[in-house]
Amino acid sequence: MARDPNASRGHNSNIQFQQGPGYVAILQEEIHDVRIIPLDGRPHLGPSIRQLMGDSRGRWEGNTLVVDTTNFTDTTNFRGSVKICTWWNASRASTRRTIRYEFTVEDPATWTRPWKGELSMVEDQGPDIEFACHEGKYGLANNLSGARAQEKAAEEVAKRSGKMIDE
């Protein structure tokens, strides 16, 4: 399933942009996907090499990061697409704390023409809470509560039958 763009995410759609020499990395917190985007002008991988998140190549045009992504697998699905052929996106600072994310998706097997979308990403001032830990806060309490209920039920059965439960 394509993880980009993140317009449809309901929760934990935090994204971190990191830049190092020759690369930009985009980390999607939920599912922990990372797109590593070379900026050195190298060509895309050959058409026989497919990746779930595609093969991305980027460049800077002023303060805009332009990324071209191709070579998705046949299991990559975005909004009903059959085979995403090309994905372009541009991210640029529109204010000091906001990035305007624009994207174009091309899939002639699904749509009659490429289509576009955009969204604003606002910097989060709070700490990131890891997806697994956040969900675990609720799951752990439920797991322990269920285990204590099972233990109590076993004790009741043992009392009724006169058998001792191993401590």
Coordinates of N, CA and C in Angstrom, one line a residue:
M1 N 0.8 -1.2 0.0 CA 0.0 0.0 0.0 C 0.9 1.2 0.0
A2 N 0.6 2.2 -0.9 CA 1.4 3.4 -0.9 C 1.3 4.2 0.4
R3 N 2.3 4.7 0.9 CA 2.3 5.4 2.1 C 2.4 6.9 1.9
D4 N 2.3 7.3 0.6 CA 2.6 8.7 0.4 C 1.6 9.1 -0.7
P5 N 0.9 10.2 -0.7 CA 0.9 11.2 0.4 C 0.1 10.7 1.6
N6 N 0.1 11.4 2.6 CA -0.5 11.0 3.9 C -1.8 11.8 4.2
A7 N -2.4 12.2 3.1 CA -3.7 13.0 3.3 C -4.8 12.2 4.0
S8 N -4.8 10.9 3.9 CA -5.9 10.2 4.4 C -5.7 9.6 5.8
R9 N -4.5 9.9 6.4 CA -4.2 9.3 7.7 C -5.1 10.0 8.7
G10 N -5.7 9.2 9.6 CA -6.5 9.7 10.6 C -5.8 10.0 11.9
H11 N -4.7 9.3 12.2 CA -4.0 9.5 13.4 C -2.5 9.1 13.2
N12 N -1.7 9.7 14.0 CA -0.3 9.4 14.0 C 0.4 9.5 12.6
S13 N 0.0 10.5 11.9 CA 0.5 10.7 10.6 C 1.7 11.7 10.6
N14 N 2.5 11.6 11.7 CA 3.6 12.4 11.8 C 4.7 12.1 10.8
I15 N 5.3 13.1 10.2 CA 6.3 12.9 9.2 C 7.5 13.7 9.6
Q16 N 8.7 13.1 9.5 CA 9.9 13.8 9.8 C 10.7 13.9 8.5
F17 N 11.2 15.1 8.2 CA 12.1 15.3 7.0 C 13.5 15.4 7.6
Q18 N 14.5 14.6 7.1 CA 15.9 14.7 7.5 C 16.7 14.9 6.2
Q19 N 17.7 15.8 6.2 CA 18.5 15.9 5.1 C 20.0 15.7 5.5
G20 N 20.7 15.0 4.7 CA 22.1 14.8 4.9 C 22.8 15.0 3.5
P21 N 24.1 14.9 3.5 CA 24.8 15.1 2.2 C 24.3 14.2 1.1
G22 N 23.6 14.7 0.1 CA 23.2 14.0 -1.1 C 21.9 13.3 -0.9
Y23 N 21.2 13.4 0.2 CA 20.0 12.6 0.4 C 19.0 13.4 1.3
V24 N 17.7 13.1 1.1 CA 16.6 13.5 2.0 C 15.9 12.2 2.4
A25 N 15.6 12.1 3.7 CA 14.9 10.9 4.2 C 13.6 11.5 4.7
I26 N 12.5 10.8 4.4 CA 11.2 11.1 4.9 C 10.7 9.9 5.7
L27 N 10.5 10.1 7.0 CA 10.0 9.1 7.9 C 8.6 9.3 8.2
Q28 N 7.8 8.3 7.9 CA 6.4 8.2 8.3 C 6.3 7.4 9.6
E29 N 5.8 8.1 10.7 CA 5.8 7.4 12.0 C 5.0 6.1 12.0
E30 N 3.7 6.2 11.5 CA 2.9 5.0 11.6 C 3.5 4.0 10.5
I31 N 3.7 2.8 10.9 CA 4.3 1.7 10.1 C 5.8 1.9 9.9
H32 N 6.3 3.1 10.3 CA 7.8 3.3 10.3 C 8.4 3.2 8.9
D33 N 7.7 3.7 7.9 CA 8.2 3.7 6.6 C 9.2 4.9 6.4
V34 N 10.3 4.6 5.7 CA 11.3 5.7 5.4 C 11.5 5.7 3.9
R35 N 11.4 6.8 3.3 CA 11.8 7.0 1.9 C 13.1 7.7 1.9
I36 N 14.1 7.1 1.3 CA 15.4 7.7 1.2 C 15.6 8.1 -0.2
I37 N 15.7 9.4 -0.4 CA 15.7 10.0 -1.7 C 17.0 10.6 -2.1
P38 N 17.7 10.0 -3.1 CA 19.0 10.5 -3.5 C 18.7 11.9 -4.3
L39 N 19.7 12.8 -4.1 CA 19.6 14.1 -4.7 C 20.7 14.3 -5.7
D40 N 21.4 13.3 -6.1 CA 22.6 13.5 -6.9 C 22.4 13.3 -8.4
G41 N 21.2 13.2 -8.9 CA 20.9 13.2 -10.3 C 21.1 11.8 -10.9
R42 N 21.3 10.8 -10.1 CA 21.4 9.4 -10.6 C 20.1 9.0 -11.3
P43 N 20.1 8.1 -12.3 CA 18.9 7.6 -12.9 C 18.1 6.7 -12.0
H44 N 16.8 6.5 -12.4 CA 16.0 5.5 -11.6 C 16.6 4.1 -11.8
L45 N 16.2 3.2 -10.9 CA 16.5 1.8 -11.1 C 15.9 1.3 -12.4
G46 N 16.4 0.2 -12.9 CA 15.8 -0.4 -14.1 C 14.4 -0.8 -13.9
P47 N 13.6 -0.9 -14.9 CA 12.2 -1.2 -14.8 C 11.8 -2.5 -14.2
S48 N 12.8 -3.5 -14.2 CA 12.5 -4.8 -13.6 C 12.7 -4.8 -12.1
I49 N 13.2 -3.7 -11.5 CA 13.4 -3.7 -10.1 C 12.3 -2.8 -9.5
R50 N 11.4 -3.5 -8.7 CA 10.2 -2.9 -8.2 C 10.3 -2.8 -6.7
Q51 N 9.7 -1.7 -6.1 CA 9.7 -1.6 -4.6 C 8.4 -1.1 -4.2
L52 N 7.9 -1.6 -3.0 CA 6.6 -1.2 -2.5 C 6.4 0.3 -2.5
M53 N 7.4 1.1 -2.0 CA 7.2 2.5 -2.0 C 7.8 3.2 -3.2
G54 N 8.2 2.4 -4.2 CA 8.7 2.9 -5.5 C 10.2 3.3 -5.3
D55 N 10.7 3.8 -6.4 CA 12.1 4.3 -6.5 C 12.1 5.8 -6.7
S56 N 12.5 6.5 -5.7 CA 12.4 8.0 -5.7 C 13.8 8.6 -6.1
R57 N 13.7 9.7 -6.8 CA 14.8 10.6 -7.1 C 14.4 12.0 -6.9
G58 N 15.2 12.8 -6.3 CA 14.8 14.2 -5.9 C 15.8 15.2 -6.4
R59 N 15.3 16.5 -6.3 CA 16.2 17.6 -6.6 C 15.6 18.8 -6.0
W60 N 16.4 19.8 -5.7 CA 15.9 21.1 -5.1 C 15.8 22.1 -6.3
E61 N 14.6 22.7 -6.3 CA 14.3 23.9 -7.2 C 14.0 25.0 -6.2
G62 N 15.1 25.8 -5.9 CA 14.9 26.9 -4.9 C 14.7 26.2 -3.6
N63 N 13.5 26.6 -2.9 CA 13.2 26.0 -1.6 C 12.2 24.9 -1.7
T64 N 12.1 24.3 -2.9 CA 11.1 23.3 -3.2 C 11.8 22.0 -3.5
L65 N 11.5 20.9 -2.7 CA 12.0 19.6 -3.0 C 11.1 18.9 -4.0
V66 N 11.6 18.6 -5.1 CA 10.8 17.9 -6.2 C 11.2 16.5 -6.2
V67 N 10.3 15.5 -6.1 CA 10.6 14.1 -6.1 C 9.8 13.4 -7.2
D68 N 10.5 12.6 -7.9 CA 9.8 11.7 -9.0 C 10.0 10.3 -8.5
T69 N 8.9 9.6 -8.4 CA 8.9 8.2 -7.9 C 8.3 7.3 -9.0
T70 N 9.0 6.2 -9.3 CA 8.6 5.2 -10.3 C 8.8 3.8 -9.7
N71 N 8.6 2.8 -10.5 CA 8.9 1.4 -10.2 C 8.2 0.9 -8.9
F72 N 6.9 1.2 -8.8 CA 6.1 0.6 -7.7 C 5.9 -0.8 -8.0
T73 N 5.6 -1.7 -7.0 CA 5.2 -3.1 -7.3 C 3.8 -3.1 -7.7
D74 N 3.4 -4.3 -8.1 CA 2.0 -4.5 -8.5 C 1.1 -4.6 -7.3
T75 N 1.6 -4.7 -6.1 CA 0.8 -4.7 -4.9 C 0.6 -3.3 -4.3
T76 N 1.3 -2.3 -4.8 CA 1.2 -0.9 -4.3 C -0.2 -0.4 -4.8
N77 N -1.0 0.0 -3.9 CA -2.3 0.5 -4.3 C -2.5 1.9 -3.6
F78 N -2.9 2.8 -4.4 CA -3.3 4.1 -3.9 C -4.6 4.6 -4.5
R79 N -5.6 4.7 -3.7 CA -6.9 5.1 -4.1 C -7.5 4.3 -5.3
G80 N -7.3 3.0 -5.3 CA -7.8 2.1 -6.3 C -7.0 2.0 -7.5
S81 N -5.8 2.5 -7.5 CA -4.9 2.4 -8.7 C -4.6 0.9 -9.0
V82 N -4.4 0.6 -10.2 CA -4.0 -0.7 -10.7 C -2.5 -0.8 -10.7
K83 N -1.8 0.2 -11.3 CA -0.4 0.2 -11.4 C 0.1 1.6 -11.4
I84 N 0.6 2.2 -10.3 CA 1.1 3.5 -10.3 C 2.3 3.6 -11.2
C85 N 2.3 4.4 -12.2 CA 3.4 4.5 -13.1 C 4.4 5.5 -12.6
T86 N 3.9 6.7 -12.3 CA 4.8 7.8 -11.9 C 4.1 8.6 -10.8
W87 N 4.9 9.1 -9.9 CA 4.4 9.9 -8.8 C 5.3 11.1 -8.6
W88 N 4.8 12.3 -8.8 CA 5.6 13.4 -8.6 C 5.1 14.1 -7.3
N89 N 6.0 14.6 -6.5 CA 5.6 15.5 -5.4 C 6.6 16.6 -5.2
A90 N 6.0 17.7 -4.8 CA 6.8 18.9 -4.4 C 6.5 19.3 -3.0
S91 N 7.5 19.6 -2.2 CA 7.3 20.1 -0.9 C 8.0 21.4 -0.7
R92 N 7.4 22.4 -0.3 CA 8.1 23.7 -0.1 C 7.5 24.4 1.1
A93 N 8.4 25.2 1.7 CA 7.9 25.9 2.9 C 7.0 27.1 2.4
S94 N 5.8 27.1 3.0 CA 4.9 28.2 2.6 C 4.9 29.3 3.7
T95 N 5.3 28.8 5.0 CA 5.5 29.7 6.1 C 6.7 29.1 6.8
R96 N 7.1 29.7 7.9 CA 8.2 29.2 8.7 C 7.9 27.8 9.3
R97 N 6.6 27.5 9.6 CA 6.2 26.3 10.2 C 5.3 25.4 9.4
T98 N 5.2 25.8 8.1 CA 4.2 25.0 7.3 C 4.9 24.6 6.0
I99 N 4.7 23.4 5.5 CA 5.1 22.9 4.2 C 3.9 22.6 3.4
R100 N 3.9 23.1 2.2 CA 2.8 22.8 1.2 C 3.3 21.6 0.4
Y101 N 2.5 20.6 0.5 CA 2.8 19.3 -0.1 C 1.9 19.1 -1.3
E102 N 2.4 19.1 -2.5 CA 1.7 18.9 -3.7 C 2.1 17.6 -4.4
F103 N 1.1 16.9 -5.0 CA 1.5 15.6 -5.6 C 0.6 15.4 -6.9
T104 N 1.2 14.6 -7.8 CA 0.5 14.3 -9.0 C 0.7 12.8 -9.2
V105 N -0.4 12.1 -9.5 CA -0.3 10.6 -9.7 C -0.7 10.3 -11.1
E106 N 0.1 9.4 -11.7 CA -0.2 9.0 -13.1 C -0.3 7.5 -13.1
D107 N -1.5 7.0 -13.6 CA -1.7 5.5 -13.7 C -2.7 5.4 -14.8
P108 N -2.3 5.3 -16.1 CA -3.2 5.1 -17.2 C -4.1 3.9 -17.2
A109 N -3.6 2.9 -16.4 CA -4.5 1.7 -16.3 C -5.7 1.9 -15.4
T110 N -5.7 3.0 -14.7 CA -6.8 3.3 -13.7 C -7.5 4.6 -14.1
W111 N -6.8 5.7 -14.4 CA -7.4 7.0 -14.7 C -7.1 7.4 -16.1
T112 N -8.0 8.2 -16.6 CA -7.8 8.7 -18.0 C -6.7 9.8 -18.1
R113 N -6.4 10.4 -17.0 CA -5.3 11.4 -17.1 C -4.7 11.5 -15.7
P114 N -3.5 12.1 -15.5 CA -2.9 12.3 -14.2 C -3.8 13.2 -13.4
W115 N -3.8 13.1 -12.1 CA -4.5 14.0 -11.2 C -3.6 14.5 -10.1
K116 N -4.1 15.6 -9.5 CA -3.2 16.3 -8.5 C -4.0 16.5 -7.2
G117 N -3.2 16.7 -6.2 CA -3.7 17.0 -4.8 C -2.7 17.8 -4.1
E118 N -3.1 18.4 -3.0 CA -2.2 19.1 -2.1 C -2.7 19.2 -0.7
L119 N -1.8 19.4 0.2 CA -2.2 19.6 1.6 C -1.1 20.4 2.3
S120 N -1.5 21.0 3.4 CA -0.5 21.7 4.2 C -0.1 20.8 5.4
M121 N 1.2 20.8 5.7 CA 1.7 20.1 6.8 C 2.3 21.2 7.8
V122 N 1.7 21.2 9.0 CA 2.1 22.1 10.0 C 3.0 21.5 11.0
E123 N 4.1 22.1 11.3 CA 5.1 21.6 12.3 C 4.4 21.3 13.6
D124 N 4.6 20.2 14.2 CA 4.1 19.8 15.5 C 5.0 20.2 16.6
Q125 N 4.5 21.0 17.5 CA 5.4 21.5 18.6 C 5.5 20.5 19.8
G126 N 4.7 19.4 19.8 CA 4.8 18.5 20.9 C 5.7 17.3 20.6
P127 N 6.0 16.5 21.6 CA 6.9 15.4 21.4 C 6.2 14.3 20.5
D128 N 6.9 13.6 19.7 CA 6.3 12.5 18.9 C 6.1 11.3 19.9
I129 N 5.0 10.7 19.8 CA 4.7 9.5 20.5 C 4.7 8.3 19.6
E130 N 5.6 7.4 19.8 CA 5.8 6.2 18.9 C 4.4 5.5 18.8
F131 N 4.1 5.1 17.6 CA 2.8 4.5 17.3 C 2.6 3.2 18.1
A132 N 3.6 2.4 18.2 CA 3.5 1.1 18.9 C 3.2 1.4 20.4
C133 N 4.0 2.3 21.0 CA 3.8 2.6 22.4 C 2.5 3.2 22.7
H134 N 2.0 4.1 21.8 CA 0.8 4.8 22.0 C -0.4 3.8 22.0
E135 N -0.4 2.9 21.1 CA -1.5 1.9 21.0 C -1.3 0.9 22.2
G136 N -0.1 0.6 22.6 CA 0.1 -0.3 23.7 C -0.4 0.1 25.0
K137 N -0.6 1.4 25.2 CA -1.1 1.9 26.5 C -2.5 1.4 26.7
Y138 N -3.3 1.3 25.7 CA -4.6 0.8 25.8 C -4.6 -0.8 25.8
G139 N -3.9 -1.4 24.9 CA -3.9 -2.8 24.8 C -3.3 -3.5 26.0
L140 N -2.3 -2.9 26.6 CA -1.7 -3.6 27.8 C -2.7 -3.6 28.9
A141 N -3.4 -2.5 29.2 CA -4.3 -2.5 30.3 C -5.4 -3.6 30.0
N142 N -5.9 -3.7 28.8 CA -6.9 -4.7 28.5 C -6.4 -6.1 28.6
N143 N -5.1 -6.3 28.2 CA -4.5 -7.7 28.3 C -4.4 -8.1 29.8
L144 N -3.9 -7.1 30.6 CA -3.8 -7.5 32.0 C -5.1 -7.7 32.7
S145 N -6.1 -6.9 32.4 CA -7.4 -7.0 32.9 C -8.0 -8.4 32.6
G146 N -7.9 -8.8 31.3 CA -8.3 -10.1 30.9 C -7.7 -11.2 31.6
A147 N -6.3 -11.1 31.8 CA -5.6 -12.1 32.5 C -6.0 -12.3 33.9
R148 N -6.2 -11.1 34.6 CA -6.7 -11.1 36.0 C -8.1 -11.8 36.1
A149 N -9.0 -11.5 35.1 CA -10.3 -12.1 35.1 C -10.2 -13.6 34.9
Q150 N -9.3 -14.1 34.1 CA -9.1 -15.5 33.9 C -8.6 -16.2 35.2
E151 N -7.6 -15.5 35.8 CA -7.1 -16.1 37.1 C -8.2 -16.1 38.1
K152 N -9.0 -15.1 38.2 CA -10.1 -15.1 39.2 C -11.1 -16.2 38.9
A153 N -11.4 -16.4 37.7 CA -12.4 -17.5 37.3 C -11.8 -18.9 37.6
A154 N -10.5 -19.0 37.4 CA -9.8 -20.3 37.7 C -9.8 -20.6 39.2
E155 N -9.6 -19.5 40.0 CA -9.7 -19.6 41.5 C -11.1 -20.1 41.9
E156 N -12.1 -19.5 41.3 CA -13.5 -19.8 41.7 C -13.8 -21.3 41.4
V157 N -13.3 -21.8 40.2 CA -13.5 -23.2 39.9 C -12.8 -24.1 40.9
A158 N -11.6 -23.7 41.2 CA -10.8 -24.5 42.1 C -11.4 -24.5 43.5
K159 N -12.0 -23.4 44.0 CA -12.6 -23.4 45.3 C -13.8 -24.3 45.3
R160 N -14.6 -24.3 44.2 CA -15.8 -25.1 44.1 C -15.4 -26.6 44.1
S161 N -14.3 -26.9 43.5 CA -14.0 -28.3 43.3 C -13.1 -28.8 44.5
G162 N -12.6 -27.9 45.3 CA -11.8 -28.2 46.5 C -10.3 -28.5 46.1
K163 N -9.9 -28.1 44.9 CA -8.5 -28.3 44.5 C -7.7 -27.0 44.7
M164 N -6.5 -27.1 45.0 CA -5.6 -26.0 45.2 C -5.0 -25.6 43.9
I165 N -4.8 -24.3 43.7 CA -4.1 -23.7 42.5 C -2.6 -23.5 42.9
D166 N -1.8 -24.0 42.0 CA -0.3 -23.7 42.2 C -0.1 -22.2 42.2
E167 N 0.7 -21.8 43.1 CA 1.1 -20.4 43.3 C 2.2 -20.1 42.3

